[in-house]
CSV table of C-alpha atoms in Angstrom, one decimal:
chain,number,residue,atom,x,y,z
A,29,MET,CA,1.1,-26.1,-24.7
A,30,THR,CA,3.4,-25.7,-21.1
A,31,LEU,CA,3.5,-22.3,-20.1
A,32,PHE,CA,-0.5,-21.2,-18.4
A,33,ILE,CA,-1.8,-18.0,-16.6
A,34,GLN,CA,-3.8,-18.5,-13.1
A,35,THR,CA,-6.2,-16.8,-12.0
A,36,ASP,CA,-6.8,-17.8,-8.1
A,37,ALA,CA,-4.3,-19.0,-5.6
A,38,THR,CA,-4.8,-22.9,-5.8
A,39,GLY,CA,-1.4,-24.5,-4.4
A,40,ALA,CA,0.9,-21.5,-3.9
A,41,GLY,CA,-0.7,-20.1,-0.7
A,42,ALA,CA,-3.2,-16.7,-0.4
A,43,GLY,CA,-3.6,-13.5,-1.6
A,44,THR,CA,-5.3,-11.5,-4.1
A,45,ILE,CA,-4.5,-12.3,-7.5
A,46,ASN,CA,-3.5,-9.7,-10.6
A,47,PRO,CA,-4.0,-12.0,-14.3
A,48,ASN,CA,-4.1,-9.4,-16.9
A,49,LEU,CA,-0.4,-7.6,-15.7
A,50,VAL,CA,1.0,-11.2,-16.4
A,51,ALA,CA,-0.1,-11.7,-19.7
A,52,LEU,CA,1.2,-7.8,-20.5
A,53,ASN,CA,4.4,-8.1,-19.1
A,54,LEU,CA,4.6,-11.4,-21.0
A,55,GLY,CA,4.2,-8.9,-24.1
A,56,VAL,CA,7.2,-6.8,-22.8
A,57,VAL,CA,9.2,-10.9,-23.1
A,58,ALA,CA,7.9,-11.0,-26.2
A,59,ASN,CA,8.9,-7.1,-27.6
A,60,GLY,CA,5.6,-6.8,-28.9
A,61,ASP,CA,5.6,-10.5,-31.0
A,62,THR,CA,1.6,-10.5,-32.3
A,63,GLY,CA,2.0,-14.3,-32.2
A,64,LEU,CA,2.2,-14.1,-28.4
A,65,GLY,CA,-1.4,-15.3,-27.4
A,66,VAL,CA,-3.6,-15.8,-24.2
A,67,ASN,CA,-6.7,-18.0,-24.2
A,68,ALA,CA,-9.6,-17.2,-22.3
A,69,PRO,CA,-10.1,-19.3,-19.1
A,70,VAL,CA,-10.9,-22.9,-18.4
A,71,GLY,CA,-10.8,-23.6,-15.1
A,72,ASN,CA,-8.1,-21.0,-13.2
A,73,ARG,CA,-6.4,-21.3,-15.4
A,74,GLN,CA,-5.0,-19.9,-19.1
A,75,THR,CA,-3.2,-21.2,-21.3
A,76,VAL,CA,-0.7,-18.7,-23.2
A,77,THR,CA,0.5,-19.7,-27.2
A,78,TYR,CA,3.3,-18.2,-29.2
A,79,ALA,CA,4.1,-18.7,-33.4
A,80,GLN,CA,6.8,-17.4,-32.9
A,81,THR,CA,7.3,-14.6,-35.8
A,82,LEU,CA,10.1,-11.9,-34.5
A,83,MET,CA,13.8,-13.2,-33.7
A,84,GLY,CA,16.1,-13.1,-30.1
A,85,THR,CA,16.8,-13.9,-27.0
A,86,CYS,CA,13.7,-13.4,-25.0
A,87,GLN,CA,11.2,-14.4,-28.0
A,88,ASN,CA,13.7,-17.9,-28.2
A,89,ARG,CA,12.6,-18.1,-24.4
A,90,LEU,CA,9.7,-17.8,-24.7
A,91,ASN,CA,9.1,-19.9,-27.7
A,92,ALA,CA,10.9,-22.8,-25.8
A,93,LEU,CA,8.3,-22.3,-22.1
A,94,VAL,CA,5.5,-22.6,-24.3
A,95,ASN,CA,5.3,-25.3,-27.0
A,96,THR,CA,8.3,-27.6,-25.2
A,97,VAL,CA,6.8,-30.3,-23.4
A,98,PHE,CA,9.3,-31.2,-20.1
A,99,MET,CA,9.5,-34.9,-19.3
A,100,PRO,CA,12.1,-34.2,-16.6
A,101,ASP,CA,12.9,-37.1,-14.2
A,102,TYR,CA,14.3,-35.9,-11.0
A,103,GLY,CA,15.5,-39.4,-10.3
A,104,LEU,CA,12.9,-39.5,-6.6
A,105,GLY,CA,11.7,-43.4,-8.3
A,106,ALA,CA,8.9,-42.1,-10.2
A,107,GLY,CA,10.4,-41.8,-13.4
A,108,PRO,CA,10.2,-38.4,-15.7
A,109,GLN,CA,7.2,-36.3,-16.0
A,110,GLN,CA,4.7,-33.8,-17.2
A,111,VAL,CA,6.1,-30.2,-15.6
A,112,ASP,CA,4.0,-26.7,-17.1
A,113,VAL,CA,4.7,-23.7,-16.4
A,114,ILE,CA,2.8,-21.6,-14.4
A,115,CYS,CA,3.0,-18.1,-13.2
A,116,ILE,CA,1.0,-16.8,-10.6
A,117,GLY,CA,1.2,-12.8,-11.0
A,118,VAL,CA,0.1,-11.4,-6.3
A,119,GLY,CA,-0.5,-8.8,-4.2
A,120,SER,CA,1.1,-7.2,-1.9
A,121,ASP,CA,-0.7,-9.0,0.5
A,122,PHE,CA,0.2,-12.3,-0.6
A,123,VAL,CA,2.1,-15.0,0.9
A,124,LEU,CA,3.0,-18.3,0.3
A,125,ASN,CA,2.9,-21.3,2.0
A,126,ASP,CA,5.3,-21.4,5.0
A,127,GLY,CA,3.1,-17.9,5.8
A,128,SER,CA,5.8,-15.6,5.0
A,129,SER,CA,5.4,-12.7,2.2
A,130,ILE,CA,6.2,-12.5,-1.1
A,131,LEU,CA,6.9,-8.7,-0.6
A,132,THR,CA,9.8,-10.9,1.0
A,133,ARG,CA,11.1,-12.1,-2.4
A,134,GLY,CA,9.3,-10.3,-5.2
A,135,GLY,CA,9.7,-13.5,-7.5
A,136,THR,CA,10.6,-16.4,-6.8
A,137,ALA,CA,10.0,-19.8,-9.1
A,138,LEU,CA,8.8,-23.3,-6.7
A,139,PRO,CA,9.6,-26.2,-7.4
A,140,PRO,CA,7.5,-29.5,-7.8
A,141,SER,CA,6.3,-30.3,-4.7
A,142,ASN,CA,7.8,-34.2,-5.9
A,143,SER,CA,10.2,-33.0,-7.2
A,144,GLY,CA,13.0,-33.0,-3.9
A,145,LEU,CA,14.4,-29.7,-5.3
A,146,GLY,CA,14.8,-26.7,-2.8
A,147,GLY,CA,11.5,-24.7,-2.4
A,148,ALA,CA,9.8,-27.7,-3.6
A,149,THR,CA,7.9,-28.0,0.0
A,150,LEU,CA,6.7,-24.9,-0.4
A,151,ASN,CA,4.3,-25.8,-3.8
A,152,GLY,CA,1.2,-27.1,-3.5
A,153,THR,CA,1.3,-29.0,-6.9
A,154,ASN,CA,2.8,-31.3,-8.9
A,155,ASN,CA,3.5,-28.1,-12.1
A,156,CYS,CA,6.4,-25.5,-11.4
A,157,LEU,CA,4.4,-21.8,-9.6
A,158,VAL,CA,6.4,-18.8,-10.8
A,159,LEU,CA,5.2,-16.3,-8.3
A,160,TYR,CA,5.8,-12.3,-9.0
A,161,ASP,CA,4.5,-9.1,-6.8
A,162,THR,CA,3.6,-7.5,-9.1
A,163,THR,CA,2.6,-4.8,-7.3
A,164,GLN,CA,6.5,-3.2,-7.1
A,165,ASN,CA,6.5,-3.5,-2.9
A,166,ASN,CA,3.2,-1.4,-2.8
A,167,ASN,CA,4.6,0.3,-5.5
A,168,GLY,CA,8.3,1.0,-3.6
A,169,GLY,CA,10.2,-1.1,-5.8
A,170,TYR,CA,12.5,-3.2,-5.8
A,171,CYS,CA,16.8,-2.0,-6.3
A,172,THR,CA,19.3,-4.2,-6.8
A,173,ALA,CA,23.5,-3.8,-7.6
A,174,ARG,CA,24.1,-1.8,-11.4
A,175,ALA,CA,27.1,-3.6,-12.8
A,176,GLY,CA,29.8,-1.5,-12.2
A,177,SER,CA,29.1,0.4,-9.3
A,178,GLY,CA,30.8,-1.6,-6.6
A,179,GLY,CA,27.7,-3.5,-5.6
A,180,ALA,CA,24.3,-0.1,-5.4
A,181,LEU,CA,21.3,-1.1,-5.2
A,182,ASN,CA,20.4,1.5,-7.0
A,183,LEU,CA,18.1,-0.3,-10.4
A,184,ASP,CA,15.0,-0.3,-10.7
A,185,THR,CA,13.5,-4.0,-11.7
A,186,PRO,CA,10.0,-3.7,-13.6
A,187,ASN,CA,7.6,-6.3,-13.3
A,188,SER,CA,9.0,-8.4,-16.7
A,189,VAL,CA,12.2,-7.9,-15.2
A,190,ILE,CA,10.9,-10.0,-12.3
A,191,LEU,CA,8.6,-12.3,-13.6
A,192,TYR,CA,11.4,-13.5,-16.6
A,193,HIS,CA,14.0,-13.9,-13.7
A,194,GLU,CA,11.9,-16.4,-12.2
A,195,LEU,CA,11.3,-18.1,-15.4
A,196,SER,CA,15.0,-18.2,-16.2
A,197,HIS,CA,14.6,-20.7,-13.2
A,198,ALA,CA,11.7,-22.2,-14.0
A,199,PHE,CA,13.6,-22.8,-17.3
A,200,ARG,CA,16.2,-24.8,-15.7
A,201,ILE,CA,13.8,-26.4,-12.8
A,202,VAL,CA,11.3,-28.4,-15.6
A,203,ASN,CA,14.7,-29.1,-17.1
A,204,ASN,CA,16.3,-30.1,-13.9
A,205,THR,CA,19.0,-28.0,-14.9
A,206,LEU,CA,19.3,-26.1,-11.7
A,207,LEU,CA,22.6,-24.3,-11.2
A,208,SER,CA,23.6,-24.6,-7.0
A,209,LEU,CA,22.1,-21.8,-5.0
A,210,ALA,CA,24.4,-22.5,-1.8
A,211,GLY,CA,25.5,-19.2,-1.1
A,212,GLY,CA,24.7,-15.6,0.4
A,213,CYS,CA,23.6,-12.7,-2.0
A,214,ASP,CA,26.9,-11.1,-2.6
A,215,PRO,CA,28.7,-13.3,-4.4
A,216,SER,CA,25.5,-14.2,-5.7
A,217,SER,CA,25.0,-18.3,-6.3
A,218,PRO,CA,25.6,-20.0,-9.4
A,219,GLU,CA,22.1,-20.4,-10.5
A,220,GLU,CA,21.7,-16.6,-9.0
A,221,ASN,CA,24.5,-15.6,-10.6
A,222,ALA,CA,22.5,-17.5,-14.5
A,223,ALA,CA,19.5,-15.6,-13.3
A,224,ILE,CA,20.9,-12.4,-13.7
A,225,THR,CA,22.4,-12.9,-16.9
A,226,GLU,CA,18.9,-13.9,-18.0
A,227,GLU,CA,17.6,-11.3,-16.4
A,228,ASN,CA,19.7,-8.4,-18.5
A,229,ASP,CA,19.4,-10.1,-21.8
A,230,LEU,CA,15.1,-8.5,-21.5
A,231,ARG,CA,17.1,-5.4,-19.9
A,232,THR,CA,19.0,-4.4,-23.0
A,233,GLN,CA,15.8,-5.9,-25.2
A,234,ILE,CA,13.6,-3.1,-23.6
A,235,ALA,CA,16.1,-0.3,-23.1
A,236,ASN,CA,16.8,-0.6,-26.8
A,237,ALA,CA,13.2,-0.9,-27.9
A,238,GLU,CA,13.2,1.9,-25.6
A,239,GLY,CA,15.5,3.9,-27.2
A,240,GLU,CA,16.9,4.8,-23.9
A,241,PRO,CA,21.3,3.3,-22.7
A,242,VAL,CA,21.9,0.0,-22.0
A,243,ILE,CA,22.2,-0.4,-17.2
A,244,LEU,CA,22.9,-4.4,-16.7
A,245,ARG,CA,22.7,-5.6,-13.4
A,246,ASP,CA,25.8,-6.9,-11.5
A,247,ALA,CA,25.4,-11.0,-12.1
A,248,GLY,CA,28.1,-11.6,-9.2
A,249,ASN,CA,25.1,-9.7,-6.7
A,250,HIS,CA,21.8,-11.0,-5.6
A,251,CYS,CA,21.8,-8.6,-3.3
A,252,GLY,CA,18.5,-6.5,-3.4
A,253,ASN,CA,16.6,-3.2,-1.1
A,254,VAL,CA,13.3,-1.4,-1.5
A,255,GLY,CA,13.5,2.5,-2.9
A,256,CYS,CA,13.4,2.0,-6.9
A,257,VAL,CA,9.9,2.5,-7.9
A,258,THR,CA,9.7,2.1,-11.5
A,259,THR,CA,7.0,4.7,-13.0
A,260,LYS,CA,6.0,3.0,-16.1
A,261,VAL,CA,2.8,4.9,-16.7
A,262,CYS,CA,0.6,5.9,-19.3
A,263,CYS,CA,1.8,3.1,-21.6
A,264,ILE,CA,-0.3,0.4,-21.3
A,265,ILE,CA,-2.6,1.8,-23.3
A,266,ALA,CA,-1.6,2.9,-26.4
A,267,SER,CA,0.7,-0.1,-26.5
A,268,VAL,CA,-2.7,-2.0,-27.1
A,269,ALA,CA,-4.7,0.9,-29.4
A,270,SER,CA,-1.8,1.4,-31.1
A,271,GLY,CA,-0.5,-2.4,-32.0
A,272,SER,CA,2.9,-2.3,-30.6
A,273,PRO,CA,4.9,-1.9,-27.3
A,274,VAL,CA,7.5,0.3,-28.8
A,275,SER,CA,5.8,2.5,-31.5
A,276,PRO,CA,6.7,5.4,-31.8
A,277,LEU,CA,3.2,7.1,-30.8
A,278,VAL,CA,4.3,5.6,-26.8
A,279,GLN,CA,8.0,6.0,-27.2
A,280,GLU,CA,7.1,9.8,-27.2
A,281,LEU,CA,4.2,9.0,-24.0
A,282,ARG,CA,7.1,7.9,-22.3
A,283,ALA,CA,9.4,11.1,-23.6
A,284,LEU,CA,6.0,13.7,-22.4
A,285,ARG,CA,5.9,11.5,-19.0
A,286,ASP,CA,9.6,11.7,-18.5
A,287,GLY,CA,10.2,15.2,-18.8
A,288,LEU,CA,7.4,15.7,-15.9
A,289,LEU,CA,8.4,16.0,-12.5
A,290,ARG,CA,10.5,12.6,-12.2
A,291,ARG,CA,13.7,14.4,-10.7
A,292,SER,CA,11.6,15.9,-7.7
A,293,GLU,CA,10.3,13.7,-4.5
A,294,VAL,CA,7.2,15.1,-5.1
A,295,GLY,CA,7.5,14.6,-8.7
A,296,HIS,CA,8.0,11.0,-7.9
A,297,ALA,CA,5.3,10.6,-4.9
A,298,PHE,CA,3.1,11.9,-7.5
A,299,PHE,CA,3.9,9.4,-10.4
A,300,GLY,CA,3.8,6.2,-7.7
A,301,ARG,CA,0.4,7.1,-7.0
A,302,LEU,CA,-1.0,7.4,-10.6
A,303,PHE,CA,0.8,4.5,-11.3
A,304,PHE,CA,-0.8,2.1,-8.9
A,305,ASP,CA,-4.1,4.3,-9.6
A,306,TYR,CA,-3.8,3.5,-13.4
A,307,TYR,CA,-3.2,-0.3,-12.8
A,308,SER,CA,-5.5,-0.7,-10.9
A,309,PHE,CA,-7.9,-0.6,-13.9
A,310,SER,CA,-5.4,-0.3,-16.9
A,311,PRO,CA,-4.7,-4.1,-17.7
A,312,GLN,CA,-8.5,-5.2,-17.6
A,313,VAL,CA,-9.1,-2.4,-20.1
A,314,CYS,CA,-6.2,-3.7,-22.2
A,315,THR,CA,-7.5,-7.3,-22.1
A,316,LEU,CA,-12.0,-6.4,-23.2
A,317,MET,CA,-9.4,-4.2,-26.3
A,318,ALA,CA,-7.7,-7.1,-27.2
A,319,GLY,CA,-11.4,-9.8,-27.3
A,320,GLU,CA,-13.3,-6.7,-29.3
A,321,PRO,CA,-11.9,-5.8,-32.3
A,322,GLN,CA,-13.7,-2.9,-32.5
A,323,LEU,CA,-12.0,-1.4,-29.2
A,324,PRO,CA,-8.8,-0.7,-30.0
A,325,ASP,CA,-9.5,2.3,-33.2
A,326,LEU,CA,-11.9,3.8,-30.6
A,327,VAL,CA,-9.6,4.5,-27.7
A,328,LEU,CA,-7.2,5.1,-30.9
A,329,LYS,CA,-8.5,7.9,-32.2
A,330,GLY,CA,-11.3,8.8,-29.2
A,331,TYR,CA,-8.4,9.0,-26.2
A,332,VAL,CA,-4.8,8.4,-26.9
A,333,GLU,CA,-4.0,11.0,-30.5
A,334,PRO,CA,-5.9,13.8,-27.9
A,335,LEU,CA,-4.0,12.9,-25.2
A,336,LEU,CA,-0.8,12.9,-27.2
A,337,LEU,CA,-1.3,15.9,-29.2
A,338,MET,CA,-2.5,17.7,-25.9
A,339,LEU,CA,0.6,16.6,-24.1
A,340,ARG,CA,2.7,17.5,-26.9
A,341,ALA,CA,1.2,21.7,-26.8
A,342,MET,CA,1.2,21.4,-23.5
A,343,THR,CA,4.9,20.0,-23.4
A,344,ALA,CA,5.9,23.3,-26.2
A,345,ALA,CA,3.5,25.6,-23.8
A,346,THR,CA,5.6,25.2,-21.1
A,347,TYR,CA,9.3,24.3,-21.6
A,348,GLU,CA,9.6,26.1,-24.7
A,349,PRO,CA,10.6,29.8,-25.6
A,350,ILE,CA,7.5,30.6,-28.6
A,351,ASP,CA,5.2,32.8,-28.7
A,352,ASP,CA,1.7,32.1,-28.7
A,353,GLU,CA,1.3,32.2,-33.0
A,354,THR,CA,3.9,29.5,-33.5
A,355,LEU,CA,2.2,27.5,-30.3
A,356,GLY,CA,-0.5,28.1,-32.5
A,357,ARG,CA,0.0,27.2,-36.5
A,358,ARG,CA,1.6,24.3,-34.1
A,359,PHE,CA,-2.0,22.8,-32.7
A,360,LEU,CA,-3.5,23.5,-35.9
A,361,ALA,CA,-1.0,22.0,-38.7
A,362,ALA,CA,-2.0,19.1,-35.8
A,363,VAL,CA,-4.9,18.6,-35.8
A,364,GLY,CA,-5.4,18.7,-39.0
A,365,GLY,CA,-7.8,20.8,-41.4
A,366,PRO,CA,-11.5,21.3,-41.4
A,367,ALA,CA,-12.3,17.2,-42.0
A,368,ALA,CA,-10.1,16.1,-40.6
A,369,ARG,CA,-11.5,18.5,-37.1
A,370,ARG,CA,-14.5,16.6,-37.4
A,371,GLN,CA,-13.4,13.4,-37.7
A,372,ARG,CA,-11.4,14.0,-34.2
A,373,LEU,CA,-14.4,16.1,-33.0
A,374,ALA,CA,-16.7,12.4,-33.4
A,375,ALA,CA,-14.1,10.5,-32.0
A,376,LEU,CA,-13.6,11.7,-29.1
A,377,ASP,CA,-17.5,12.9,-28.2
A,378,GLN,CA,-18.6,8.6,-29.4
A,379,ALA,CA,-15.4,8.4,-26.8
A,380,GLY,CA,-16.5,9.9,-24.0
A,381,ARG,CA,-20.7,9.3,-24.3
A,382,PHE,CA,-19.0,5.5,-23.6
A,383,TRP,CA,-16.0,6.7,-20.6
A,384,ARG,CA,-19.4,8.3,-19.1
A,385,GLY,CA,-21.7,5.4,-19.5
A,386,ASP,CA,-24.9,7.7,-21.6
A,387,GLU,CA,-24.5,5.1,-24.7
A,388,VAL,CA,-23.2,1.8,-24.1
A,389,PRO,CA,-24.0,-0.3,-26.9
A,390,ASP,CA,-25.7,-3.6,-25.5
A,391,HIS,CA,-22.5,-6.3,-25.1
A,392,GLU,CA,-21.1,-7.9,-22.0
A,393,THR,CA,-17.4,-6.7,-23.0
A,394,ALA,CA,-18.3,-2.5,-23.4
A,395,ARG,CA,-20.6,-3.0,-19.7
A,396,LYS,CA,-17.3,-4.3,-18.6
A,397,LEU,CA,-15.1,-1.7,-19.8
A,398,ALA,CA,-17.3,1.2,-19.2
A,399,GLY,CA,-18.1,-0.2,-15.9
A,400,LEU,CA,-13.9,-0.1,-15.1
A,401,LEU,CA,-13.5,3.6,-16.3
A,402,GLN,CA,-16.5,4.8,-14.6
A,403,ASP,CA,-15.4,2.5,-11.4
A,404,HIS,CA,-11.5,3.2,-11.2
A,405,ALA,CA,-9.9,5.5,-13.2
A,406,LEU,CA,-12.3,8.9,-13.0
A,407,PRO,CA,-12.8,8.6,-8.9
A,408,SER,CA,-8.4,8.8,-9.4
A,409,GLU,CA,-7.7,12.4,-8.6
A,410,HIS,CA,-4.2,11.5,-10.0
A,411,VAL,CA,-5.8,9.8,-13.6
A,412,ARG,CA,-7.9,13.0,-13.7
A,413,TRP,CA,-5.8,15.8,-14.1
A,414,ALA,CA,-2.8,13.7,-15.8
A,415,LEU,CA,-5.2,11.2,-18.5
A,416,VAL,CA,-8.5,12.7,-18.5
A,417,GLU,CA,-8.0,16.1,-18.4
A,418,PRO,CA,-6.2,17.4,-21.1
A,419,VAL,CA,-8.2,15.3,-22.7
A,420,ARG,CA,-10.5,17.1,-22.9
A,421,ILE,CA,-9.2,20.3,-23.0
A,422,PHE,CA,-7.8,19.2,-26.1
A,423,GLN,CA,-12.0,18.8,-27.0
A,424,ALA,CA,-13.1,21.9,-25.8
A,425,ILE,CA,-10.2,24.3,-28.1
A,426,LEU,CA,-11.2,21.7,-30.9
A,427,ARG,CA,-14.5,22.5,-30.8
A,428,ALA,CA,-14.4,27.1,-30.0
A,429,LEU,CA,-12.1,27.0,-33.1
A,430,PRO,CA,-13.6,28.9,-36.1
A,431,ARG,CA,-13.5,28.2,-39.7
A,432,ARG,CA,-11.1,30.4,-39.8
A,433,PRO,CA,-8.5,30.0,-36.5
A,434,VAL,CA,-6.0,33.4,-35.8
A,435,ALA,CA,-3.5,31.1,-34.5
A,436,ALA,CA,-2.4,33.6,-32.0
A,437,THR,CA,-5.5,33.7,-30.7
A,438,ILE,CA,-5.6,29.3,-30.3
A,439,GLY,CA,-2.1,29.9,-28.9
A,440,ARG,CA,-2.9,32.2,-26.1
A,441,ASP,CA,-6.2,29.8,-26.1
A,442,ILE,CA,-3.2,27.3,-25.3
A,443,ARG,CA,-2.2,29.0,-23.1
A,444,ALA,CA,-5.0,30.1,-20.4
A,445,ALA,CA,-6.3,26.1,-20.4
A,446,ILE,CA,-2.9,25.0,-18.8
A,447,ASP,CA,-2.8,28.1,-16.9
A,448,ALA,CA,-6.4,26.7,-15.4
A,449,TRP,CA,-5.4,23.3,-15.7
A,450,VAL,CA,-2.2,23.3,-13.9
A,451,PRO,CA,-2.9,24.6,-10.1
A,452,ASP,CA,-5.1,21.6,-10.2
A,453,PHE,CA,-2.0,19.6,-9.4
A,454,PRO,CA,-2.8,16.3,-6.7
A,455,ILE,CA,-1.8,17.2,-3.7
A,456,ASP,CA,0.1,14.2,-1.8
A,457,PRO,CA,0.9,13.5,1.8
A,458,ILE,CA,4.5,13.5,1.4
A,459,TRP,CA,4.4,18.3,1.4
A,460,ALA,CA,4.1,17.3,4.9
A,461,SER,CA,6.7,15.3,5.8
A,462,LEU,CA,9.7,18.1,4.1
A,463,PRO,CA,12.1,20.5,6.2
A,464,LEU,CA,11.2,24.3,5.0
A,465,ARG,CA,14.2,23.6,2.8
A,466,GLU,CA,13.7,20.3,0.6
A,467,LEU,CA,10.1,22.2,1.1
A,468,THR,CA,11.5,25.3,-0.9
A,469,ALA,CA,12.7,23.0,-3.5
A,470,GLU,CA,10.6,21.7,-4.2
A,471,LEU,CA,7.9,24.4,-4.4
A,472,GLU,CA,10.8,26.1,-7.1
A,473,ASN,CA,10.7,23.5,-9.4
A,474,ILE,CA,7.2,23.1,-9.0
A,475,ASP,CA,6.4,26.7,-9.9
A,476,ALA,CA,9.9,25.7,-13.1
A,477,VAL,CA,8.0,22.5,-15.0
A,478,LEU,CA,4.6,24.4,-14.2
A,479,LEU,CA,3.5,27.1,-12.7
A,480,LYS,CA,4.2,29.9,-15.3
A,481,SER,CA,2.6,32.5,-14.4
A,482,GLU,CA,1.4,34.9,-11.2
A,483,ALA,CA,-2.1,33.9,-11.1
A,484,ALA,CA,-1.5,29.5,-11.2
A,485,ARG,CA,0.9,29.2,-8.4
A,486,ALA,CA,-0.5,31.6,-5.4
A,487,ARG,CA,-3.8,28.8,-6.6
A,488,PHE,CA,-1.8,26.1,-6.0
A,489,ARG,CA,-0.1,27.6,-2.7
A,490,ARG,CA,-3.8,28.0,-1.5
A,491,ARG,CA,-4.8,24.5,-2.5
A,492,LEU,CA,-1.9,23.2,-0.4
A,493,LEU,CA,-1.8,25.6,2.4
A,494,ALA,CA,-5.4,24.7,3.0
A,495,ARG,CA,-4.6,20.8,2.8
A,496,PHE,CA,-1.7,21.6,5.2
A,497,GLU,CA,-2.2,24.9,7.4
A,498,THR,CA,-1.4,23.0,11.3
A,499,ILE,CA,2.7,21.2,9.2
A,500,PRO,CA,4.8,24.6,10.2
A,501,PRO,CA,6.9,24.2,7.5
A,502,ILE,CA,4.1,24.3,5.3
A,503,ARG,CA,2.8,27.5,7.4
A,504,GLN,CA,5.8,29.3,7.8
A,505,LEU,CA,6.8,29.5,4.3
A,506,LEU,CA,3.5,29.7,2.6
A,507,GLY,CA,1.8,32.1,6.1
A,508,GLY,CA,-1.4,33.0,5.6
A,509,THR,CA,-4.6,32.2,2.7
A,510,GLU,CA,-4.8,36.2,2.9
A,511,ALA,CA,-1.0,36.8,2.5
A,512,LEU,CA,-1.2,35.1,-0.9
A,513,GLY,CA,-2.8,37.7,-2.9
A,514,VAL,CA,-5.3,36.3,-5.1
A,515,PRO,CA,-8.1,34.7,-5.0
A,516,ALA,CA,-8.7,30.2,-5.6
């Protein structure tokens, strides 16, 4: 095996390391191929294994990186030498050995220190180091030029794409076939042109898996900027629990996510924060799930499926012109008959006791998972509102169902629960930076998308004014709290 994930900064620089994210990003490259594996750490490395079962350009490249022994001769008198590829996912605070920030690059592939190739002086090892920023430039995102745009830097670059781009460089480094890096960013150098061309293979694979249009990067332009936030939220845990990153369950979660506020400044800020908070614990959760056979089913039955069913009901109540009876009938059809409902409640109760720490099995994996949820998931306002409260609401509605439920009554209960939930939408600092015109537009948008009742609108406005009462545009638009007319 020649592909590894490094768990510290040895040889690369100094700063935060996120090895769990590397494993997940490699899973995207493999397109969910179950033949991909990551061994437990030995020293500061985890060996990546791959018994390829899916055929595709990206899977073929991953197979070659994992299962080829690379013996390049860099022509400096040392003769052929074995060179491994070491992947290091880093945080925004990471600095390379020359003192430069990873944020100025996004990612880089460093040739072995004894190779004489460009960038080798930044490498403290005789292997090829692949480093990339897993924080998306502190959630600012990395923008590149999309094909056919004339150089407009408005194409986002997810972590898996950054990693695959750098692995393209690494593949030529360990084969000693690196192309010329001479030139600026526009036009791109021969080496960057080749890496972008291969990057587009992964972009195509991801778009096809998600059922989205394929948008490619301009291979002739290596320029970049920041401001394209990649908000891949609420799907990683579902991917592991359901067994595939492209399962229908995960695709529906993505569709529900994409329909909520992503076209507004407030929406981008919300999902940016949710993205940041979610990724502070979800990779570790997935790693623990992968090592404990019973956990994926617990997470699927006690969390992912209830979240999906409740979000479906919330989406229908918010976007569709349906009456209470139709809404109730859909919900009842989704949750099943009395026996199925009892099973769902049992799974919810078991998961709830586990998440709260009330009933944690006496083994290390369970304790670690419960600790992660209590220390990182539950303290986040954004995670609680978007990914925890819907499950609690689902459980409460399910538990209150009578033996012979009436669809219209259930529909009304769902709408009432939504009206009580939506006004607690997290209020981010971006509200305070908006001029009056944009502030008005954002409030109109959130009214149209979330705040359907007058009571919900008034309650949210009270929260917004209480948070930013000294901000002139907010004060001008909302007036005093007494002007809102409905008690908080």
